[in-house]
Amino acid sequence: MVEYFASSSASLIEKGLFIMLVGIAGVFSVLIVFFLLIKLLERVFPVKAEEEQSCEE
Amino acid sequence: MEDLFIGFTSITIWNVIMYIIGGMLIYLAIKKDYEPMLLLPIGFGAILVNIPLASVLSYEGKPGVLQTLFEAGIATELFPVLIFIAIGAMIDFTPLFKNPIMIFFGAAAQFGIFATILAALFLGQYVPWLNIDLKVASAIGIIGAADGPTAIFVANKFARNLLGPISVAAYSYMSLVPIIQPPVIKALTTKQERMIKMEYHEEKVSKTVKIVFPVVVTIIAGIVAPISVPLVGLLMFGNLIRESGVLERLSSTAQNELANLVTILLGITIGSTMTAEKFLTPATLLILAMGLAAFVFDTAGGVLFAKLLNLFLKKKINPMLGAAGISAFPMSARVIQKMAAKEDPTNFILMQAVSANVSGQLGSIIAGGIVLALVPLLVR
């Protein structure tokens, strides 16, 4: 598919639409991965008792 | 004898217009407090390069001081990348860790970048003499990142001759967020929606999470879009210095001395690209108009995405938070809280807005990286 949009037969508007589609999907995909990463990290590294204590202080 | 008065004989009306423009930027910086750290050096740089003979650009056949700075700091992308270390050291991701759902607004509010690229291409079809190709459209669209260094980085790769107006547009509209966003938000939301209250749970975040996050994000972003590594990597490097807890001095230096020094050099060097022949063109007007459109599209994208989410959520989200997904930190978050308090003085959504705003900083860099990776593939 990329070959078609990279070719001269695709118009500039088609290329712009392709960038829009892939761009928005790409940003969402990466940020979804970051969302899952945050959730995972919080499970793997929960707040330690001493950290909680220091926060309360 | 003529040589003595060469300054007087070489001056043109276009130089004078650029002095006025430079003066206006300095006025906006000082009097209106519009991004003074950038607009003041840019304005003065614009005056410097339009003084007859422009000896700051070249002198006796050799590169002048600002040309040397341009070659060393902008052409090599060193200045914007160094700024990312400073920004990384300033960012606290804690609000995002506490409200990770807000990360999606950081994605939705990048809509403006892509919508503006498309709009610029449409315009280029109907006004062919503007010579808008995919690279130029992308450089204009990236103003929608609402993130100065990313805009400079991308514009330098794709449309170096437009670097001046793109930077001016990016920084000016960032400072105008309190004026641009509210009418767009009001047009797209009802009073009831703007009054939605949201719960906030004060949760602790482990220090290990804060340390591991920048490292893993760099690796993931680098794998997805290797070209984005100078942006994401150095932003996260700055953040790691901050969160490590053992590099207080370096963190402080990155946030203060490094940020200040590079900002001075970046601003005046960007100003040095604003020679009359480059700046006083129809393209500049187009960039200023499209830049404004990009911020409007960003705001609309975020708000409409929040409204879409509300169709499926039991606990409704205040849709104004979507607009805080742009990278302009912390202006956007403040604007949203102010609007919420105006509708209902007891409504406090600042923490959620800050979370969305921090996500916007991540989203804008990722979007910039994707544009950098994608466009060269399509213009082979």
GROMACS .gro file of C-alpha atoms in nm:
model
  437
    1MET     CA    1   0.000   0.000   0.000
    2VAL     CA    2   0.284   0.238   0.086
    3GLU     CA    3   0.422   0.181  -0.265
    4TYR     CA    4   0.106   0.323  -0.419
    5PHE     CA    5   0.115   0.637  -0.202
    6ALA     CA    6   0.490   0.674  -0.264
    7SER     CA    7   0.437   0.652  -0.640
    8SER     CA    8   0.372   0.947  -0.865
    9SER     CA    9   0.027   0.808  -0.949
   10ALA     CA   10  -0.101   0.909  -0.605
   11SER     CA   11  -0.213   1.271  -0.586
   12LEU     CA   12  -0.087   1.507  -0.315
   13ILE     CA   13  -0.429   1.500  -0.150
   14GLU     CA   14  -0.421   1.119  -0.140
   15LYS     CA   15  -0.075   1.137   0.016
   16GLY     CA   16  -0.202   1.393   0.269
   17LEU     CA   17  -0.494   1.166   0.360
   18PHE     CA   18  -0.255   0.875   0.399
   19ILE     CA   19  -0.032   1.078   0.634
   20MET     CA   20  -0.340   1.182   0.831
   21LEU     CA   21  -0.465   0.825   0.866
   22VAL     CA   22  -0.131   0.668   0.950
   23GLY     CA   23  -0.028   0.964   1.164
   24ILE     CA   24  -0.334   0.965   1.388
   25ALA     CA   25  -0.338   0.586   1.408
   26GLY     CA   26   0.035   0.589   1.484
   27VAL     CA   27   0.012   0.848   1.763
   28PHE     CA   28  -0.282   0.664   1.922
   29SER     CA   29  -0.104   0.328   1.893
   30VAL     CA   30   0.215   0.453   2.055
   31LEU     CA   31   0.028   0.631   2.334
   32ILE     CA   32  -0.186   0.320   2.394
   33VAL     CA   33   0.142   0.130   2.439
   34PHE     CA   34   0.258   0.400   2.685
   35PHE     CA   35  -0.077   0.370   2.869
   36LEU     CA   36  -0.028  -0.005   2.902
   37LEU     CA   37   0.334   0.054   3.003
   38ILE     CA   38   0.227   0.286   3.287
   39LYS     CA   39  -0.028   0.030   3.407
   40LEU     CA   40   0.231  -0.248   3.387
   41LEU     CA   41   0.502  -0.049   3.566
   42GLU     CA   42   0.263   0.042   3.846
   43ARG     CA   43   0.185  -0.328   3.895
   44VAL     CA   44   0.544  -0.443   3.877
   45PHE     CA   45   0.679  -0.161   4.094
   46PRO     CA   46   0.413  -0.077   4.353
   47VAL     CA   47   0.475   0.201   4.603
   48LYS     CA   48   0.698   0.070   4.881
   49ALA     CA   49   0.600   0.121   5.242
   50GLU     CA   50   0.892   0.356   5.310
   51GLU     CA   51   0.807   0.563   4.998
   52GLU     CA   52   0.446   0.589   5.117
   53GLN     CA   53   0.569   0.694   5.460
   54SER     CA   54   0.802   0.959   5.318
   55CYS     CA   55   0.518   1.092   5.102
   56GLU     CA   56   0.291   1.122   5.404
   57GLU     CA   57   0.564   1.304   5.596
   58MET     CA   58   3.325   5.858   0.012
   59GLU     CA   59   3.027   5.650  -0.100
   60ASP     CA   60   3.153   5.363   0.111
   61LEU     CA   61   3.111   5.573   0.423
   62PHE     CA   62   2.738   5.605   0.359
   63ILE     CA   63   2.683   5.255   0.225
   64GLY     CA   64   2.445   5.181   0.512
   65PHE     CA   65   2.218   5.470   0.409
   66THR     CA   66   2.232   5.394   0.038
   67SER     CA   67   2.165   5.020   0.079
   68ILE     CA   68   1.859   5.039   0.301
   69THR     CA   69   1.527   4.941   0.139
   70ILE     CA   70   1.163   4.977   0.235
   71TRP     CA   71   1.159   4.600   0.296
   72ASN     CA   72   1.431   4.640   0.558
   73VAL     CA   73   1.221   4.905   0.731
   74ILE     CA   74   0.915   4.678   0.726
   75MET     CA   75   1.124   4.405   0.891
   76TYR     CA   76   1.236   4.651   1.162
   77ILE     CA   77   0.870   4.718   1.231
   78ILE     CA   78   0.794   4.343   1.244
   79GLY     CA   79   1.096   4.284   1.471
   80GLY     CA   80   0.984   4.574   1.688
   81MET     CA   81   0.633   4.429   1.707
   82LEU     CA   82   0.769   4.095   1.826
   83ILE     CA   83   0.976   4.272   2.092
   84TYR     CA   84   0.667   4.476   2.192
   85LEU     CA   85   0.453   4.160   2.222
   86ALA     CA   86   0.726   3.996   2.430
   87ILE     CA   87   0.770   4.286   2.671
   88LYS     CA   88   0.428   4.447   2.690
   89LYS     CA   89   0.201   4.147   2.637
   90ASP     CA   90   0.429   3.881   2.786
   91TYR     CA   91   0.380   3.657   2.477
   92GLU     CA   92   0.657   3.393   2.506
   93PRO     CA   93   0.911   3.669   2.583
   94MET     CA   94   1.205   3.428   2.610
   95LEU     CA   95   1.170   3.342   2.242
   96LEU     CA   96   0.989   3.631   2.078
   97LEU     CA   97   1.229   3.896   2.208
   98PRO     CA   98   1.547   3.731   2.070
   99ILE     CA   99   1.362   3.641   1.747
  100GLY     CA  100   1.246   4.002   1.706
  101PHE     CA  101   1.593   4.141   1.767
  102GLY     CA  102   1.748   3.881   1.535
  103ALA     CA  103   1.503   3.991   1.265
  104ILE     CA  104   1.624   4.349   1.302
  105LEU     CA  105   1.992   4.247   1.300
  106VAL     CA  106   1.977   4.055   0.972
  107ASN     CA  107   1.791   4.334   0.796
  108ILE     CA  108   2.049   4.600   0.871
  109PRO     CA  109   2.207   4.681   0.532
  110LEU     CA  110   2.484   4.441   0.426
  111ALA     CA  111   2.377   4.198   0.702
  112SER     CA  112   2.727   4.162   0.841
  113VAL     CA  113   2.591   3.924   1.107
  114LEU     CA  114   2.526   3.678   0.824
  115SER     CA  115   2.844   3.727   0.623
  116TYR     CA  116   3.139   3.959   0.655
  117GLU     CA  117   3.420   3.998   0.401
  118GLY     CA  118   3.321   3.673   0.236
  119LYS     CA  119   3.323   3.477   0.562
  120PRO     CA  120   3.019   3.359   0.760
  121GLY     CA  121   2.906   3.616   1.016
  122VAL     CA  122   2.827   3.538   1.378
  123LEU     CA  123   2.458   3.451   1.329
  124GLN     CA  124   2.530   3.246   1.016
  125THR     CA  125   2.790   3.053   1.216
  126LEU     CA  126   2.537   2.997   1.495
  127PHE     CA  127   2.281   2.883   1.236
  128GLU     CA  128   2.521   2.633   1.081
  129ALA     CA  129   2.630   2.505   1.422
  130GLY     CA  130   2.299   2.500   1.604
  131ILE     CA  131   2.006   2.484   1.365
  132ALA     CA  132   2.142   2.313   1.052
  133THR     CA  133   2.283   2.040   1.278
  134GLU     CA  134   1.959   2.042   1.488
  135LEU     CA  135   2.173   2.081   1.799
  136PHE     CA  136   1.978   2.369   1.960
  137PRO     CA  137   1.626   2.219   1.944
  138VAL     CA  138   1.760   1.886   2.064
  139LEU     CA  139   1.943   2.047   2.359
  140ILE     CA  140   1.620   2.226   2.448
  141PHE     CA  141   1.456   1.884   2.473
  142ILE     CA  142   1.701   1.783   2.749
  143ALA     CA  143   1.595   2.095   2.937
  144ILE     CA  144   1.224   2.031   2.881
  145GLY     CA  145   1.264   1.668   2.988
  146ALA     CA  146   1.427   1.784   3.311
  147MET     CA  147   1.132   2.019   3.371
  148ILE     CA  148   0.852   1.768   3.302
  149ASP     CA  149   0.696   1.586   3.593
  150PHE     CA  150   0.507   1.284   3.460
  151THR     CA  151   0.352   1.212   3.802
  152PRO     CA  152   0.010   1.363   3.713
  153LEU     CA  153   0.002   1.137   3.407
  154PHE     CA  154   0.089   0.827   3.614
  155LYS     CA  155  -0.202   0.913   3.842
  156ASN     CA  156  -0.447   0.961   3.552
  157PRO     CA  157  -0.310   0.745   3.269
  158ILE     CA  158  -0.644   0.754   3.083
  159MET     CA  159  -0.567   1.119   3.003
  160ILE     CA  160  -0.288   1.003   2.772
  161PHE     CA  161  -0.546   0.955   2.496
  162PHE     CA  162  -0.618   1.326   2.486
  163GLY     CA  163  -0.249   1.378   2.416
  164ALA     CA  164  -0.307   1.173   2.101
  165ALA     CA  165  -0.644   1.321   1.997
  166ALA     CA  166  -0.521   1.678   2.022
  167GLN     CA  167  -0.252   1.610   1.760
  168PHE     CA  168  -0.536   1.600   1.505
  169GLY     CA  169  -0.451   1.960   1.416
  170ILE     CA  170  -0.113   1.862   1.274
  171PHE     CA  171  -0.257   1.619   1.025
  172ALA     CA  172  -0.569   1.821   0.942
  173THR     CA  173  -0.347   2.123   0.869
  174ILE     CA  174  -0.116   1.920   0.645
  175LEU     CA  175  -0.423   1.816   0.446
  176ALA     CA  176  -0.566   2.169   0.444
  177ALA     CA  177  -0.235   2.312   0.322
  178LEU     CA  178  -0.222   2.055   0.042
  179PHE     CA  179  -0.581   2.142  -0.058
  180LEU     CA  180  -0.489   2.509  -0.064
  181GLY     CA  181  -0.181   2.432  -0.271
  182GLN     CA  182  -0.400   2.263  -0.533
  183TYR     CA  183  -0.609   2.576  -0.581
  184VAL     CA  184  -0.329   2.830  -0.543
  185PRO     CA  185  -0.043   2.662  -0.732
  186TRP     CA  186   0.192   2.960  -0.712
  187LEU     CA  187   0.225   2.897  -0.337
  188ASN     CA  188   0.433   2.589  -0.431
  189ILE     CA  189   0.306   2.374  -0.146
  190ASP     CA  190   0.444   2.024  -0.173
  191LEU     CA  191   0.422   1.747   0.085
  192LYS     CA  192   0.732   1.863   0.274
  193VAL     CA  193   0.619   2.224   0.295
  194ALA     CA  194   0.267   2.119   0.401
  195SER     CA  195   0.415   1.896   0.672
  196ALA     CA  196   0.642   2.174   0.800
  197ILE     CA  197   0.338   2.404   0.822
  198GLY     CA  198   0.119   2.136   0.981
  199ILE     CA  199   0.371   2.070   1.257
  200ILE     CA  200   0.287   2.413   1.402
  201GLY     CA  201  -0.013   2.217   1.538
  202ALA     CA  202   0.227   2.027   1.764
  203ALA     CA  203   0.210   2.342   1.980
  204ASP     CA  204   0.568   2.260   2.062
  205GLY     CA  205   0.840   2.504   1.948
  206PRO     CA  206   1.144   2.273   1.936
  207THR     CA  207   0.951   2.002   1.748
  208ALA     CA  208   0.826   2.260   1.497
  209ILE     CA  209   1.181   2.391   1.447
  210PHE     CA  210   1.321   2.038   1.416
  211VAL     CA  211   1.068   1.931   1.151
  212ALA     CA  212   1.071   2.263   0.962
  213ASN     CA  213   1.449   2.252   0.946
  214LYS     CA  214   1.432   1.909   0.782
  215PHE     CA  215   1.152   1.985   0.537
  216ALA     CA  216   1.141   2.357   0.464
  217ARG     CA  217   1.445   2.540   0.596
  218ASN     CA  218   1.356   2.860   0.408
  219LEU     CA  219   1.029   2.877   0.607
  220LEU     CA  220   1.193   2.824   0.945
  221GLY     CA  221   1.147   3.189   1.051
  222PRO     CA  222   0.771   3.225   0.993
  223ILE     CA  223   0.699   2.872   1.119
  224SER     CA  224   0.885   2.937   1.446
  225VAL     CA  225   0.721   3.277   1.491
  226ALA     CA  226   0.377   3.124   1.426
  227ALA     CA  227   0.440   2.831   1.662
  228TYR     CA  228   0.557   3.044   1.954
  229SER     CA  229   0.303   3.322   1.897
  230TYR     CA  230   0.004   3.088   1.890
  231MET     CA  231   0.135   2.896   2.193
  232SER     CA  232   0.124   3.219   2.386
  233LEU     CA  233  -0.222   3.293   2.245
  234VAL     CA  234  -0.371   2.964   2.371
  235PRO     CA  235  -0.581   3.152   2.633
  236ILE     CA  236  -0.741   3.346   2.348
  237ILE     CA  237  -0.764   3.071   2.082
  238GLN     CA  238  -0.897   2.778   2.283
  239PRO     CA  239  -1.198   2.913   2.482
  240PRO     CA  240  -1.419   3.011   2.183
  241VAL     CA  241  -1.352   2.676   2.011
  242ILE     CA  242  -1.432   2.484   2.331
  243LYS     CA  243  -1.749   2.687   2.389
  244ALA     CA  244  -1.864   2.629   2.032
  245LEU     CA  245  -1.829   2.252   2.070
  246THR     CA  246  -1.965   2.197   2.423
  247THR     CA  247  -2.279   2.274   2.617
  248LYS     CA  248  -2.282   2.448   2.955
  249GLN     CA  249  -2.383   2.117   3.118
  250GLU     CA  250  -2.083   1.944   2.962
  251ARG     CA  251  -1.847   2.216   3.080
  252MET     CA  252  -1.987   2.176   3.434
  253ILE     CA  253  -1.911   1.803   3.456
  254LYS     CA  254  -1.720   1.734   3.775
  255MET     CA  255  -1.457   1.464   3.796
  256GLU     CA  256  -1.322   1.269   4.090
  257TYR     CA  257  -0.953   1.288   4.163
  258HIS     CA  258  -0.775   1.019   4.364
  259GLU     CA  259  -0.447   1.115   4.520
  260GLU     CA  260  -0.242   0.802   4.446
  261LYS     CA  261   0.125   0.753   4.516
  262VAL     CA  262   0.366   0.669   4.236
  263SER     CA  263   0.673   0.454   4.292
  264LYS     CA  264   1.010   0.615   4.225
  265THR     CA  265   1.111   0.307   4.025
  266VAL     CA  266   0.820   0.369   3.786
  267LYS     CA  267   0.940   0.725   3.730
  268ILE     CA  268   1.291   0.600   3.654
  269VAL     CA  269   1.200   0.306   3.431
  270PHE     CA  270   0.938   0.500   3.231
  271PRO     CA  271   1.176   0.734   3.039
  272VAL     CA  272   1.410   0.447   2.953
  273VAL     CA  273   1.137   0.217   2.820
  274VAL     CA  274   0.959   0.502   2.637
  275THR     CA  275   1.284   0.585   2.456
  276ILE     CA  276   1.329   0.225   2.346
  277ILE     CA  277   0.966   0.188   2.230
  278ALA     CA  278   0.958   0.522   2.046
  279GLY     CA  279   1.296   0.446   1.892
  280ILE     CA  280   1.176   0.113   1.759
  281VAL     CA  281   0.848   0.258   1.623
  282ALA     CA  282   1.006   0.566   1.463
  283PRO     CA  283   1.388   0.556   1.477
  284ILE     CA  284   1.409   0.908   1.335
  285SER     CA  285   1.230   1.039   1.647
  286VAL     CA  286   1.511   0.928   1.880
  287PRO     CA  287   1.686   1.268   1.892
  288LEU     CA  288   1.355   1.417   2.010
  289VAL     CA  289   1.216   1.150   2.240
  290GLY     CA  290   1.554   1.018   2.352
  291LEU     CA  291   1.691   1.349   2.473
  292LEU     CA  292   1.358   1.454   2.627
  293MET     CA  293   1.359   1.130   2.824
  294PHE     CA  294   1.729   1.169   2.907
  295GLY     CA  295   1.646   1.503   3.068
  296ASN     CA  296   1.358   1.341   3.254
  297LEU     CA  297   1.578   1.056   3.375
  298ILE     CA  298   1.830   1.307   3.514
  299ARG     CA  299   1.540   1.469   3.703
  300GLU     CA  300   1.387   1.149   3.837
  301SER     CA  301   1.709   0.964   3.922
  302GLY     CA  302   1.732   1.160   4.244
  303VAL     CA  303   2.112   1.147   4.239
  304LEU     CA  304   2.180   1.420   3.983
  305GLU     CA  305   2.029   1.724   4.148
  306ARG     CA  306   2.298   1.956   4.014
  307LEU     CA  307   2.269   1.829   3.658
  308SER     CA  308   1.890   1.843   3.675
  309SER     CA  309   1.905   2.200   3.799
  310THR     CA  310   2.159   2.293   3.530
  311ALA     CA  311   1.943   2.137   3.256
  312GLN     CA  312   1.633   2.321   3.382
  313ASN     CA  313   1.804   2.657   3.424
  314GLU     CA  314   2.147   2.728   3.273
  315LEU     CA  315   2.115   2.493   2.973
  316ALA     CA  316   1.757   2.600   2.899
  317ASN     CA  317   1.841   2.969   2.929
  318LEU     CA  318   2.161   2.956   2.726
  319VAL     CA  319   2.017   2.753   2.441
  320THR     CA  320   1.698   2.960   2.439
  321ILE     CA  321   1.901   3.280   2.388
  322LEU     CA  322   2.098   3.127   2.103
  323LEU     CA  323   1.797   2.950   1.950
  324GLY     CA  324   1.583   3.265   1.950
  325ILE     CA  325   1.834   3.500   1.794
  326THR     CA  326   1.941   3.237   1.540
  327ILE     CA  327   1.580   3.177   1.434
  328GLY     CA  328   1.548   3.555   1.402
  329SER     CA  329   1.848   3.551   1.171
  330THR     CA  330   1.646   3.351   0.915
  331MET     CA  331   1.398   3.640   0.887
  332THR     CA  332   1.560   3.836   0.609
  333ALA     CA  333   1.312   4.053   0.420
  334GLU     CA  334   1.335   3.846   0.101
  335LYS     CA  335   1.258   3.526   0.291
  336PHE     CA  336   0.998   3.661   0.533
  337LEU     CA  337   0.796   3.912   0.331
  338THR     CA  338   0.634   3.657   0.104
  339PRO     CA  339   0.277   3.527   0.061
  340ALA     CA  340   0.399   3.203   0.222
  341THR     CA  341   0.440   3.383   0.556
  342LEU     CA  342   0.077   3.495   0.554
  343LEU     CA  343  -0.026   3.141   0.463
  344ILE     CA  344   0.182   2.998   0.748
  345LEU     CA  345   0.032   3.241   1.000
  346ALA     CA  346  -0.322   3.154   0.885
  347MET     CA  347  -0.260   2.779   0.873
  348GLY     CA  348  -0.085   2.788   1.211
  349LEU     CA  349  -0.395   2.939   1.368
  350ALA     CA  350  -0.607   2.675   1.194
  351ALA     CA  351  -0.378   2.405   1.335
  352PHE     CA  352  -0.441   2.520   1.694
  353VAL     CA  353  -0.817   2.535   1.629
  354PHE     CA  354  -0.813   2.182   1.479
  355ASP     CA  355  -0.606   2.056   1.777
  356THR     CA  356  -0.856   2.195   2.025
  357ALA     CA  357  -1.154   2.064   1.829
  358GLY     CA  358  -0.993   1.720   1.790
  359GLY     CA  359  -0.937   1.687   2.165
  360VAL     CA  360  -1.283   1.810   2.266
  361LEU     CA  361  -1.467   1.597   2.010
  362PHE     CA  362  -1.267   1.289   2.111
  363ALA     CA  363  -1.366   1.345   2.475
  364LYS     CA  364  -1.730   1.374   2.369
  365LEU     CA  365  -1.696   1.051   2.173
  366LEU     CA  366  -1.552   0.876   2.479
  367ASN     CA  367  -1.843   1.004   2.688
  368LEU     CA  368  -2.083   0.807   2.465
  369PHE     CA  369  -1.931   0.489   2.608
  370LEU     CA  370  -1.828   0.589   2.961
  371LYS     CA  371  -2.046   0.562   3.270
  372LYS     CA  372  -1.847   0.827   3.457
  373LYS     CA  373  -1.845   1.117   3.214
  374ILE     CA  374  -1.532   1.313   3.136
  375ASN     CA  375  -1.544   1.690   3.119
  376PRO     CA  376  -1.490   1.732   2.741
  377MET     CA  377  -1.289   2.050   2.793
  378LEU     CA  378  -1.006   1.823   2.911
  379GLY     CA  379  -0.963   1.708   2.551
  380ALA     CA  380  -0.841   2.056   2.460
  381ALA     CA  381  -0.567   2.028   2.724
  382GLY     CA  382  -0.412   1.749   2.517
  383ILE     CA  383  -0.204   2.000   2.323
  384SER     CA  384   0.159   2.042   2.413
  385ALA     CA  385   0.141   2.406   2.528
  386PHE     CA  386   0.224   2.345   2.894
  387PRO     CA  387   0.095   2.463   3.138
  388MET     CA  388  -0.111   2.733   2.961
  389SER     CA  389  -0.369   2.495   2.824
  390ALA     CA  390  -0.431   2.322   3.158
  391ARG     CA  391  -0.476   2.660   3.325
  392VAL     CA  392  -0.720   2.775   3.056
  393ILE     CA  393  -0.933   2.463   3.105
  394GLN     CA  394  -0.941   2.502   3.484
  395LYS     CA  395  -1.032   2.869   3.448
  396MET     CA  396  -1.318   2.784   3.212
  397ALA     CA  397  -1.442   2.509   3.444
  398ALA     CA  398  -1.433   2.743   3.745
  399LYS     CA  399  -1.618   3.008   3.547
  400GLU     CA  400  -1.908   2.770   3.485
  401ASP     CA  401  -1.901   2.632   3.839
  402PRO     CA  402  -1.663   2.783   4.097
  403THR     CA  403  -1.659   2.454   4.290
  404ASN     CA  404  -1.538   2.252   3.989
  405PHE     CA  405  -1.169   2.160   4.016
  406ILE     CA  406  -1.029   1.969   3.719
  407LEU     CA  407  -0.679   2.118   3.713
  408MET     CA  408  -0.501   1.791   3.796
  409GLN     CA  409  -0.677   1.605   3.516
  410ALA     CA  410  -0.602   1.892   3.278
  411VAL     CA  411  -0.233   1.884   3.375
  412SER     CA  412  -0.229   1.508   3.307
  413ALA     CA  413  -0.373   1.566   2.959
  414ASN     CA  414  -0.131   1.854   2.902
  415VAL     CA  415   0.172   1.639   2.994
  416SER     CA  416   0.040   1.370   2.757
  417GLY     CA  417   0.027   1.634   2.487
  418GLN     CA  418   0.400   1.685   2.525
  419LEU     CA  419   0.453   1.315   2.457
  420GLY     CA  420   0.195   1.310   2.178
  421SER     CA  421   0.345   1.606   1.993
  422ILE     CA  422   0.691   1.452   1.984
  423ILE     CA  423   0.555   1.116   1.869
  424ALA     CA  424   0.350   1.292   1.599
  425GLY     CA  425   0.660   1.486   1.491
  426GLY     CA  426   0.856   1.162   1.472
  427ILE     CA  427   0.587   0.995   1.264
  428VAL     CA  428   0.574   1.291   1.021
  429LEU     CA  429   0.954   1.283   0.995
  430ALA     CA  430   0.947   0.911   0.921
  431LEU     CA  431   0.649   0.911   0.684
  432VAL     CA  432   0.700   1.210   0.457
  433PRO     CA  433   1.039   1.106   0.308
  434LEU     CA  434   0.883   0.768   0.220
  435LEU     CA  435   0.612   0.941   0.017
  436VAL     CA  436   0.835   1.186  -0.171
  437ARG     CA  437   1.095   0.939  -0.290
   0.00000   0.00000   0.00000
